[in-house]
Tab-separated table of C-alpha atoms in Angstrom:
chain	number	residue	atom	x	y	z
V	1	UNK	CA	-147.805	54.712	-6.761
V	2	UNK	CA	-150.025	55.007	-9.493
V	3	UNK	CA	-152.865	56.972	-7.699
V	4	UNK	CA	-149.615	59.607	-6.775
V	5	UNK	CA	-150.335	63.102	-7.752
V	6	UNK	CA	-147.263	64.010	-7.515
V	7	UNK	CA	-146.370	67.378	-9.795
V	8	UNK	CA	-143.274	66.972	-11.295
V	9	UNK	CA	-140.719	64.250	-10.295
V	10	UNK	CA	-136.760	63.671	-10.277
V	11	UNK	CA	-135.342	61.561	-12.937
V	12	UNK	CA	-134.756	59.321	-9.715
V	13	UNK	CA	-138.057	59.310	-8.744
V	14	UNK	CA	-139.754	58.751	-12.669
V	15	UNK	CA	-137.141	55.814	-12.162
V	16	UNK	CA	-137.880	54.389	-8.611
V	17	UNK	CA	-141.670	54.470	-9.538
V	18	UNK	CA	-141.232	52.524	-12.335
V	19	UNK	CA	-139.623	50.300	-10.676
V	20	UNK	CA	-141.484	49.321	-7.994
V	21	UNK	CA	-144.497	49.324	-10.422
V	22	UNK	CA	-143.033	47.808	-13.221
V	23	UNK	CA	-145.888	50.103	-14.150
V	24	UNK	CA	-147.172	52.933	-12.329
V	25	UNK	CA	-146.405	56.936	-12.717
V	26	UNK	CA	-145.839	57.519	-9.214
V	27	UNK	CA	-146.339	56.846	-5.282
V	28	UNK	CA	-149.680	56.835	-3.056
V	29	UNK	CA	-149.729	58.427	0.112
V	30	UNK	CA	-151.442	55.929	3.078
V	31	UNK	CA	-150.934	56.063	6.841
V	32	UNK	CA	-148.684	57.948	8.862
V	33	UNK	CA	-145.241	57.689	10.106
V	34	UNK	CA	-146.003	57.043	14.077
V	35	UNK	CA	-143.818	54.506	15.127
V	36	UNK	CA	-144.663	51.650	17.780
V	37	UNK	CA	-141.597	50.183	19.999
V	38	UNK	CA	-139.169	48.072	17.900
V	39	UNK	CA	-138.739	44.065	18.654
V	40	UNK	CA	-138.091	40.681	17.337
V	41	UNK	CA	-140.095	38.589	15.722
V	42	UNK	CA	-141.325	35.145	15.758
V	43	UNK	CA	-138.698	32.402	15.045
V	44	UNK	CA	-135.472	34.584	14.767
V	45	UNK	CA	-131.981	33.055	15.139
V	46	UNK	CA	-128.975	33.674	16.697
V	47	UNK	CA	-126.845	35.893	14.460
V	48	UNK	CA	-123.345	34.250	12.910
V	49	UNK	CA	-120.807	34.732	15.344
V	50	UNK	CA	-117.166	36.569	14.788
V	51	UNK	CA	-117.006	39.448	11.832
V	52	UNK	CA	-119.426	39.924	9.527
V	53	UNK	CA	-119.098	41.196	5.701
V	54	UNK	CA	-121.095	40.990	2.634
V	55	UNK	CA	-120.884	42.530	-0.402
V	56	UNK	CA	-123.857	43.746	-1.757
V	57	UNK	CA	-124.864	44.450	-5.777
V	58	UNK	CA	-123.143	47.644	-5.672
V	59	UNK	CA	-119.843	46.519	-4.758
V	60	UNK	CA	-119.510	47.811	-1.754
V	61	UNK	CA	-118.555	45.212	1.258
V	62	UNK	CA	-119.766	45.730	4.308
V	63	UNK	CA	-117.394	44.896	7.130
V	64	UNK	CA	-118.572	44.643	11.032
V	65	UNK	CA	-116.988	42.834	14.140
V	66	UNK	CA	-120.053	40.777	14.386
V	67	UNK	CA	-123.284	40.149	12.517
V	68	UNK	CA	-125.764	42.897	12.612
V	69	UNK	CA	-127.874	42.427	15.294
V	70	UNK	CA	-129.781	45.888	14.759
V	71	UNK	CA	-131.133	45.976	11.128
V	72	UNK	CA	-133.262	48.336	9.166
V	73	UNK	CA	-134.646	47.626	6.245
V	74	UNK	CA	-136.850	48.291	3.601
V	75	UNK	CA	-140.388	46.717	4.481
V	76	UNK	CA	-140.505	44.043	1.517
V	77	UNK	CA	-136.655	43.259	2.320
V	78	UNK	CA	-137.631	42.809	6.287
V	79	UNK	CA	-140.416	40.135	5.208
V	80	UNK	CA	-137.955	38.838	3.326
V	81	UNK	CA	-135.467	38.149	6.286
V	82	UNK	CA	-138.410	37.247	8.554
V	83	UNK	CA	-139.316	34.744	6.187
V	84	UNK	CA	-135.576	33.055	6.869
V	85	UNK	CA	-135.980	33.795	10.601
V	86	UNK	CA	-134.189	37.273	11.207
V	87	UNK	CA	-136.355	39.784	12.297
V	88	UNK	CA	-135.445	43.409	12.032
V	89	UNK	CA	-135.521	47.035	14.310
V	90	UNK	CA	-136.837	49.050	12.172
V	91	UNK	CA	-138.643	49.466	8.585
V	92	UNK	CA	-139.561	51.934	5.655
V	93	UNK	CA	-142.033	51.734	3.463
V	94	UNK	CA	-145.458	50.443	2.755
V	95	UNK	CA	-145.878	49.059	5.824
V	96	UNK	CA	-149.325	49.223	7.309
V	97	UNK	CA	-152.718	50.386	5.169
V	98	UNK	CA	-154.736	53.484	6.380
V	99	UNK	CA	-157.035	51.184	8.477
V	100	UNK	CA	-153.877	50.045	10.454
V	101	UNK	CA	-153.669	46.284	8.845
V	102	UNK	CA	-150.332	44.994	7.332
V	103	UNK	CA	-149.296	46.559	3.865
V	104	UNK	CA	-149.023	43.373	1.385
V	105	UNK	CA	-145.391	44.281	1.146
V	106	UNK	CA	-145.212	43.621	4.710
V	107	UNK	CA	-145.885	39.550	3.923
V	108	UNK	CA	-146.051	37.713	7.554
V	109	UNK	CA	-144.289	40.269	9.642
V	110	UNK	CA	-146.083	41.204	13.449
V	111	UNK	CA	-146.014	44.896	12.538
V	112	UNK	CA	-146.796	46.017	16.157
V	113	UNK	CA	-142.973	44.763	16.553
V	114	UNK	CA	-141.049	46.927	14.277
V	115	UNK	CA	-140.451	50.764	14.339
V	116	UNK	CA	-142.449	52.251	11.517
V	117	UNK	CA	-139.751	54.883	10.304
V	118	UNK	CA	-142.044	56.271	7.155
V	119	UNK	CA	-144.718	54.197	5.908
V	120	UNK	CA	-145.154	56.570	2.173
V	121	UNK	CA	-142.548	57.863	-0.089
V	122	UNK	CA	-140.763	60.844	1.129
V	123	UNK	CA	-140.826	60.138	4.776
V	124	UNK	CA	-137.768	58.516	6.782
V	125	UNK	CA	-137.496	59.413	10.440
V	126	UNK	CA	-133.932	60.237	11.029
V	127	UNK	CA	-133.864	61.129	14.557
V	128	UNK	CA	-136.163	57.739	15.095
V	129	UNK	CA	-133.894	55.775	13.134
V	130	UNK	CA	-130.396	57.095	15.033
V	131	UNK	CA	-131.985	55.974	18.046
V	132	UNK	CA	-132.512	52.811	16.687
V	133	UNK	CA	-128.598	52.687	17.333
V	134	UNK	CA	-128.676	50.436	13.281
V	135	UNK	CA	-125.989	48.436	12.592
V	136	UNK	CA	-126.974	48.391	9.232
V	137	UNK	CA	-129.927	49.401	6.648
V	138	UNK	CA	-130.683	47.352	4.023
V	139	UNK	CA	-132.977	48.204	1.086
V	140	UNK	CA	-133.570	47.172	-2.695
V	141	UNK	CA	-132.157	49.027	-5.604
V	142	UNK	CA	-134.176	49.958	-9.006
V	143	UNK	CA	-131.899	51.490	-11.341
V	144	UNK	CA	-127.789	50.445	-12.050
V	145	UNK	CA	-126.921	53.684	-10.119
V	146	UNK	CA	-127.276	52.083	-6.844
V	147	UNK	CA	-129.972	54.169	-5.481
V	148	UNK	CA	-131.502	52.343	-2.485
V	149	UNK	CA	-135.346	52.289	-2.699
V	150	UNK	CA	-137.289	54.747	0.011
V	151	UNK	CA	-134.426	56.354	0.801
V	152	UNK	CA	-135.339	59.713	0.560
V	153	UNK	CA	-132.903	61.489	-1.617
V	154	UNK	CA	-133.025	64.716	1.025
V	155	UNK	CA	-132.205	63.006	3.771
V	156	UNK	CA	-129.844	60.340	1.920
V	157	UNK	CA	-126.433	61.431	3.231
V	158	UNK	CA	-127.427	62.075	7.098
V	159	UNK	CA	-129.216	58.598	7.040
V	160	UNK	CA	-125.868	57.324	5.615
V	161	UNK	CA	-123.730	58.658	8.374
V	162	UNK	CA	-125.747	57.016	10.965
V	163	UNK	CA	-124.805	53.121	9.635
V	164	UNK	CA	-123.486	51.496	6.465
V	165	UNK	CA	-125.947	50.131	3.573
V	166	UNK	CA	-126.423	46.959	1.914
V	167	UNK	CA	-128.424	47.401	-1.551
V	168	UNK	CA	-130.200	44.121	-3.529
V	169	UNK	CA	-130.805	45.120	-6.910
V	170	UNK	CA	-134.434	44.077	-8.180
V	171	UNK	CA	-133.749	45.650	-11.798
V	172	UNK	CA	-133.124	44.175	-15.083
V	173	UNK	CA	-132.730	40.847	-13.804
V	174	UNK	CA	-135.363	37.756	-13.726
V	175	UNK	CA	-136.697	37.218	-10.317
V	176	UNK	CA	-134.108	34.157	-9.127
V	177	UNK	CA	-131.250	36.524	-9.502
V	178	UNK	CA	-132.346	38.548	-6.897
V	179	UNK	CA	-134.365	35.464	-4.842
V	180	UNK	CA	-130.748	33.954	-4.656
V	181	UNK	CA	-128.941	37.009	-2.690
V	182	UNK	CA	-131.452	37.662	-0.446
V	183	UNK	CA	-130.948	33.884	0.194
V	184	UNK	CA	-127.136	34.906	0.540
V	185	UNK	CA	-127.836	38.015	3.067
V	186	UNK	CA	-130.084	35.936	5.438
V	187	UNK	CA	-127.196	33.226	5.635
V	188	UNK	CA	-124.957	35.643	6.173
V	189	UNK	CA	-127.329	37.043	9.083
V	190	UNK	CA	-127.443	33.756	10.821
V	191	UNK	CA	-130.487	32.288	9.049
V	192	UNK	CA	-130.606	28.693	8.875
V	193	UNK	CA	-131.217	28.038	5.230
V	194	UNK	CA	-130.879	23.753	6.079
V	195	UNK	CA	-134.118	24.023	8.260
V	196	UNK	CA	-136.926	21.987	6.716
V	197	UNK	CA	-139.028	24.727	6.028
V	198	UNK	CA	-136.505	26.746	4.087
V	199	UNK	CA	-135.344	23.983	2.040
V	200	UNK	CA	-139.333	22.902	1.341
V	201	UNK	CA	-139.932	26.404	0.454
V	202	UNK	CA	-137.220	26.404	-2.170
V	203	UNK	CA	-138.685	22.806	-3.510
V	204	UNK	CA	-141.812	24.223	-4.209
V	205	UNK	CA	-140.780	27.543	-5.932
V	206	UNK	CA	-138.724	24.938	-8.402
V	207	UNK	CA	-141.765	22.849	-8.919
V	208	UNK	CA	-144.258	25.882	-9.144
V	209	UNK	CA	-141.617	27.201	-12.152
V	210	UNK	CA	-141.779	23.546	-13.792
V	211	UNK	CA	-145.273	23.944	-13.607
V	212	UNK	CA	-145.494	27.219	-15.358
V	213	UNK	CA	-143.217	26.722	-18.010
V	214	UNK	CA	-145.572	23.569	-19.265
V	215	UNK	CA	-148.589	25.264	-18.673
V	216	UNK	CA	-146.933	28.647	-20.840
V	217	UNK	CA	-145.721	25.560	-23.779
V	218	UNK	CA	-149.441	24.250	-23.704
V	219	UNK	CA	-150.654	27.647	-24.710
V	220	UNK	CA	-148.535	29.935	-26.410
V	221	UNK	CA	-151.372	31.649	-27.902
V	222	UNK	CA	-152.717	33.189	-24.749
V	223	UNK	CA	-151.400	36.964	-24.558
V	224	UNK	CA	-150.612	38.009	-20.965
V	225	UNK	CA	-150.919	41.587	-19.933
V	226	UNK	CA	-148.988	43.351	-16.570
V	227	UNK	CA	-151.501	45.903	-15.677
V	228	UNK	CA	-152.292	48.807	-12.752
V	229	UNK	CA	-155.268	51.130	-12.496
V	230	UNK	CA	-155.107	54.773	-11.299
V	231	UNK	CA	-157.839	57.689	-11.187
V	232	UNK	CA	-156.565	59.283	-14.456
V	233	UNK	CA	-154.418	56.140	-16.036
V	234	UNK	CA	-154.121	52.529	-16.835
V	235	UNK	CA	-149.803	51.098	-16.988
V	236	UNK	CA	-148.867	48.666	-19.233
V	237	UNK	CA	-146.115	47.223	-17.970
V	238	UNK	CA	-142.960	45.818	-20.338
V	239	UNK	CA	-141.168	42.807	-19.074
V	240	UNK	CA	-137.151	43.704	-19.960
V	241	UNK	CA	-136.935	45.545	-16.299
V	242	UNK	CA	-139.069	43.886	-14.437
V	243	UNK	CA	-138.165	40.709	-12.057
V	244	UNK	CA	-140.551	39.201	-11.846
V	245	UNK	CA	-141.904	39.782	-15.649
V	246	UNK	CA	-138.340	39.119	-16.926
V	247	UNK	CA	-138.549	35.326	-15.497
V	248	UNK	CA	-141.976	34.525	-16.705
V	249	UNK	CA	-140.395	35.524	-19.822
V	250	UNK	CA	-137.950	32.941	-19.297
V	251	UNK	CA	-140.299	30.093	-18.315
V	252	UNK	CA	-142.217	31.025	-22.065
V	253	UNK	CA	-144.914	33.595	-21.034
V	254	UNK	CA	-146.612	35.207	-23.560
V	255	UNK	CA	-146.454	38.713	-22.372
V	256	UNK	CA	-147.643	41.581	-24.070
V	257	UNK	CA	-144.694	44.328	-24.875
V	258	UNK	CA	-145.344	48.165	-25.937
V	259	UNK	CA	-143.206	48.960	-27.768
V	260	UNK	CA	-139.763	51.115	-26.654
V	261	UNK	CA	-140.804	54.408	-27.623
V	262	UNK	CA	-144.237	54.452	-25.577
V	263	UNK	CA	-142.021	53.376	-22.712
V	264	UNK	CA	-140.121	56.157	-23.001
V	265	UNK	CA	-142.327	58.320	-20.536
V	266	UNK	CA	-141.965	55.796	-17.635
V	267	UNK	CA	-137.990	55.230	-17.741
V	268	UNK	CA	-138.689	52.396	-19.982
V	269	UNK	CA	-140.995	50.211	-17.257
V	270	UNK	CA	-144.116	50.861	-18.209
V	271	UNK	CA	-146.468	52.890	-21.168
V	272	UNK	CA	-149.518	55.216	-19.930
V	273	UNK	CA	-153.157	54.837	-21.575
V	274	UNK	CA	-155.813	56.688	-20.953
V	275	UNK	CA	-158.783	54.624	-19.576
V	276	UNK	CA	-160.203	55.207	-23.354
V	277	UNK	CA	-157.626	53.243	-24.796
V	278	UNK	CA	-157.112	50.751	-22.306
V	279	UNK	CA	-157.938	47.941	-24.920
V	280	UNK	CA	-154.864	49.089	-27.324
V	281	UNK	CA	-153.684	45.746	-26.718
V	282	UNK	CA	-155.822	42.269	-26.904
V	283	UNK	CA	-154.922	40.212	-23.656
V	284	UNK	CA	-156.241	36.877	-22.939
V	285	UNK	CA	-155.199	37.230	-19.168
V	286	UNK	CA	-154.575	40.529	-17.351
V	287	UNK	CA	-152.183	40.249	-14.396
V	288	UNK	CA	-153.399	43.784	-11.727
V	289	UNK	CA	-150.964	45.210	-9.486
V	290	UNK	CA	-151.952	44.192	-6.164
V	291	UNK	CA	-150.540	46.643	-3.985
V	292	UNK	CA	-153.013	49.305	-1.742
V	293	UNK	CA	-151.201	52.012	-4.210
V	294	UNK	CA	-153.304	51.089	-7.285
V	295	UNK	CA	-156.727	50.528	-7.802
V	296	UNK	CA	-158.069	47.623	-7.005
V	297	UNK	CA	-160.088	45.266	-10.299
V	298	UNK	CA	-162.868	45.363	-8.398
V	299	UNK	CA	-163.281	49.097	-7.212
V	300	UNK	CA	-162.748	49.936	-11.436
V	301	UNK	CA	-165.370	51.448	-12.638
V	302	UNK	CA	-164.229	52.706	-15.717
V	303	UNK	CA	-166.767	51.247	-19.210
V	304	UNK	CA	-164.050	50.653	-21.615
V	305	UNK	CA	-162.414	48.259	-18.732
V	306	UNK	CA	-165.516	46.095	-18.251
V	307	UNK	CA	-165.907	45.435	-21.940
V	308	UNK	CA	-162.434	43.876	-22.467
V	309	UNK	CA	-162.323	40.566	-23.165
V	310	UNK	CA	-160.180	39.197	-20.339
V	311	UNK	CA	-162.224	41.290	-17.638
V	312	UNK	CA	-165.819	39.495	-19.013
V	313	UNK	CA	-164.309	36.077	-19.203
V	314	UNK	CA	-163.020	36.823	-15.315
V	315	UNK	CA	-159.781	35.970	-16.694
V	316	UNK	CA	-157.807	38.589	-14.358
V	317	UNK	CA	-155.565	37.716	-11.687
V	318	UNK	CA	-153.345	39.594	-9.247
V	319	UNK	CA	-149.676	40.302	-9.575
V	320	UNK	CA	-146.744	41.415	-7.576
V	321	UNK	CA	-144.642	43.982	-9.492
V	322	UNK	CA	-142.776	44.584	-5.830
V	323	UNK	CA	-141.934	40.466	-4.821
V	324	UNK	CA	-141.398	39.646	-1.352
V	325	UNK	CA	-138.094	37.654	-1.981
V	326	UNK	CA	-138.209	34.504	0.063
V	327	UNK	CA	-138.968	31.458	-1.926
V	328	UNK	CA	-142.058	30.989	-0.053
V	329	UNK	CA	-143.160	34.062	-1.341
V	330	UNK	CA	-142.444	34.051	-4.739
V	331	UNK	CA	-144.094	30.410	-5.049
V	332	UNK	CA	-147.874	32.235	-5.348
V	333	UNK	CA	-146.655	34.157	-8.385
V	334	UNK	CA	-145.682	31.321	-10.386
V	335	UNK	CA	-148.155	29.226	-9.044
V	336	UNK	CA	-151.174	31.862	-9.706
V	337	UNK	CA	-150.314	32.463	-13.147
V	338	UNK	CA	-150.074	28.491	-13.992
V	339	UNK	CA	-153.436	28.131	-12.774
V	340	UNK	CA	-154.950	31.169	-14.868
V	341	UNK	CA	-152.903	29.809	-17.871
V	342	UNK	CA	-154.405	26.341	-17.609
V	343	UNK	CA	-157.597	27.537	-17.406
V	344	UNK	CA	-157.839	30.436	-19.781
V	345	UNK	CA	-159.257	30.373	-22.995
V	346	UNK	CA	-158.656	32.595	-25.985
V	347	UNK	CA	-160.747	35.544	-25.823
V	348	UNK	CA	-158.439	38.232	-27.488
């Protein structure tokens, strides 16, 4: 996304890479689209017998004689399901890096076992995905005008013709929102959300949020920043879109806001610095996008990065602007940033 050098973009896609960054300008190109022979994964369960509906965050219900046994799905919202034991066909999206290893969106998921149907924005194999015979695609949504995420806005209404949608809506919303229908979908799917590892899963997300709220009371002085690093540009991300930012909120994070009008640029998500004025705002902890899209801390190079405070007290930590939702997922995140807030000290 932010390393994108893409010319000029839709208002659609200015949105949709906000989105997924919280942050970032636009979308990285990595990997092909090859696809290897489709399959299930480890621990999937039988699907929920007799018809099938759900109504997604659109308000559209889905209706089928039976549970979907053939799903596509957006990469992060197929380690999602594989999380609660459904495995899927097909993906698109960030799947696998350029050196063939799974895409951090990708979470647990045997990638050798799914059919790769674009793996970079822009690409969606129709022809591969019709012969995927779907029962349904599923995909997240970052904007209110139901636009499902890598669904290539060319190729949007043959893709639609070929199986019905369901779209989750990651956008102005804090992160359980969002957490809770996926939980709703997988049930739906067949999942069984009483097995000991789902229910100890959701346990620990609770107590990793109890343990971030105390550590955010016992220092409401440290400023937290939502970063990502391209060639050209360093985001600033603002937490009122953002899930996962929007929660943290919640649980009393001290984030660090630009203000609306410097937002303006990136739909609202997220204000562009050059690297020369990447210290416009004092942080005591910088949270870095960790997705293979942005630069990595370590591979910055850039002076004026080195000398902030937060970066020479090694007070930087990753973040996930793009959350795999399963509550064993989202656990890290909270967990990570109680940790860096318990140990920081006030360097801004």
């Amino acid at each position: 996304m932010p390393n994108a050098r893409a010319s000029h973009l839709t208002r659609r896609g200015l949105l949709a890479a906000g989105g997924a960054l919280g942050l970032g300008a636009a979308l990285a190109a990595c990997g092909g689209d090859d696809a290897k022979s489709g399959g299930s994964g480890s621990g999937t369960t039988a699907a929920a017998s007799g018809p099938w509906s759900f109504e997604d965050d659109r308000g559209k219900t889905v209706k089928l004689g039976e549970a979907p046994r053939n799903i596509v799905a957006f990469t992060g919202v197929a380690a999602a399901l594989y999380d609660y034991g459904i495995s899927v066909k097909g993906v698109f999206g960030p799947t696998r890096t350029p050196d063939g290893k799974p895409d951090v969106q990708a979470g647990d998921m045997d990638i050798s076992k799914v059919t790769v149907l674009g793996n970079v924005w822009g690409q969606f194999n129709v022809e591969k995905y019709a012969a995927l015979a779907p029962d349904v695609l599923v995909s997240t949504m970052f904007d209110d005008a139901g636009t499902l995420w890598y669904v290539p806005e060319e190729s949007q209404d043959k893709i639609a013709k070929l199986a019905p949608s369901v779209g989750l809506s990651v956008y102005d919303r804090p992160l359980t929102e969002p957490l809770q229908r996926m939980w709703a979908l997988a049930e739906s799917l067949g999942a069984d959300m009483k097995a000991a590892a789902v229910t100890e899963a959701r346990k620990k997300f609770e107590a990793a949020a109890a343990r971030l709220r105390a550590a955010a009371k016992a220092k409401p002085d440290i400023k937290v920043m939502a970063g990502s690093a391209s060639q050209e540009l360093f985001y600033v991300s603002g937490s009122n879109l953002s899930i996962d930012l929007e929660y943290f909120k919640t649980l009393g994070v001290n984030l660090v806001e630009p203000p609306e009008k410097a937002k303006a640029q990136g739909g609202g998500w997220y204000e562009s610095l050059s690297w020369e004025n990447v210290d416009k705002y004092a942080a005591d902890i910088i949270m870095m996008d960790d997705r293979t899209s942005a630069i990595q801390p370590a591979d910055i190079t850039e002076a004026t990065w080195k000398k902030l405070p937060a970066v020479k007290a090694g007070q930087v930590i990753p973040r996930s602007p793009e959350p795999i939702l399963s509550y064993d997922k989202c656990t890290p995140l909270l967990t990570g940033l109680a940790e860096a807030l318990e140990k920081a000290k006030k360097v801004s």
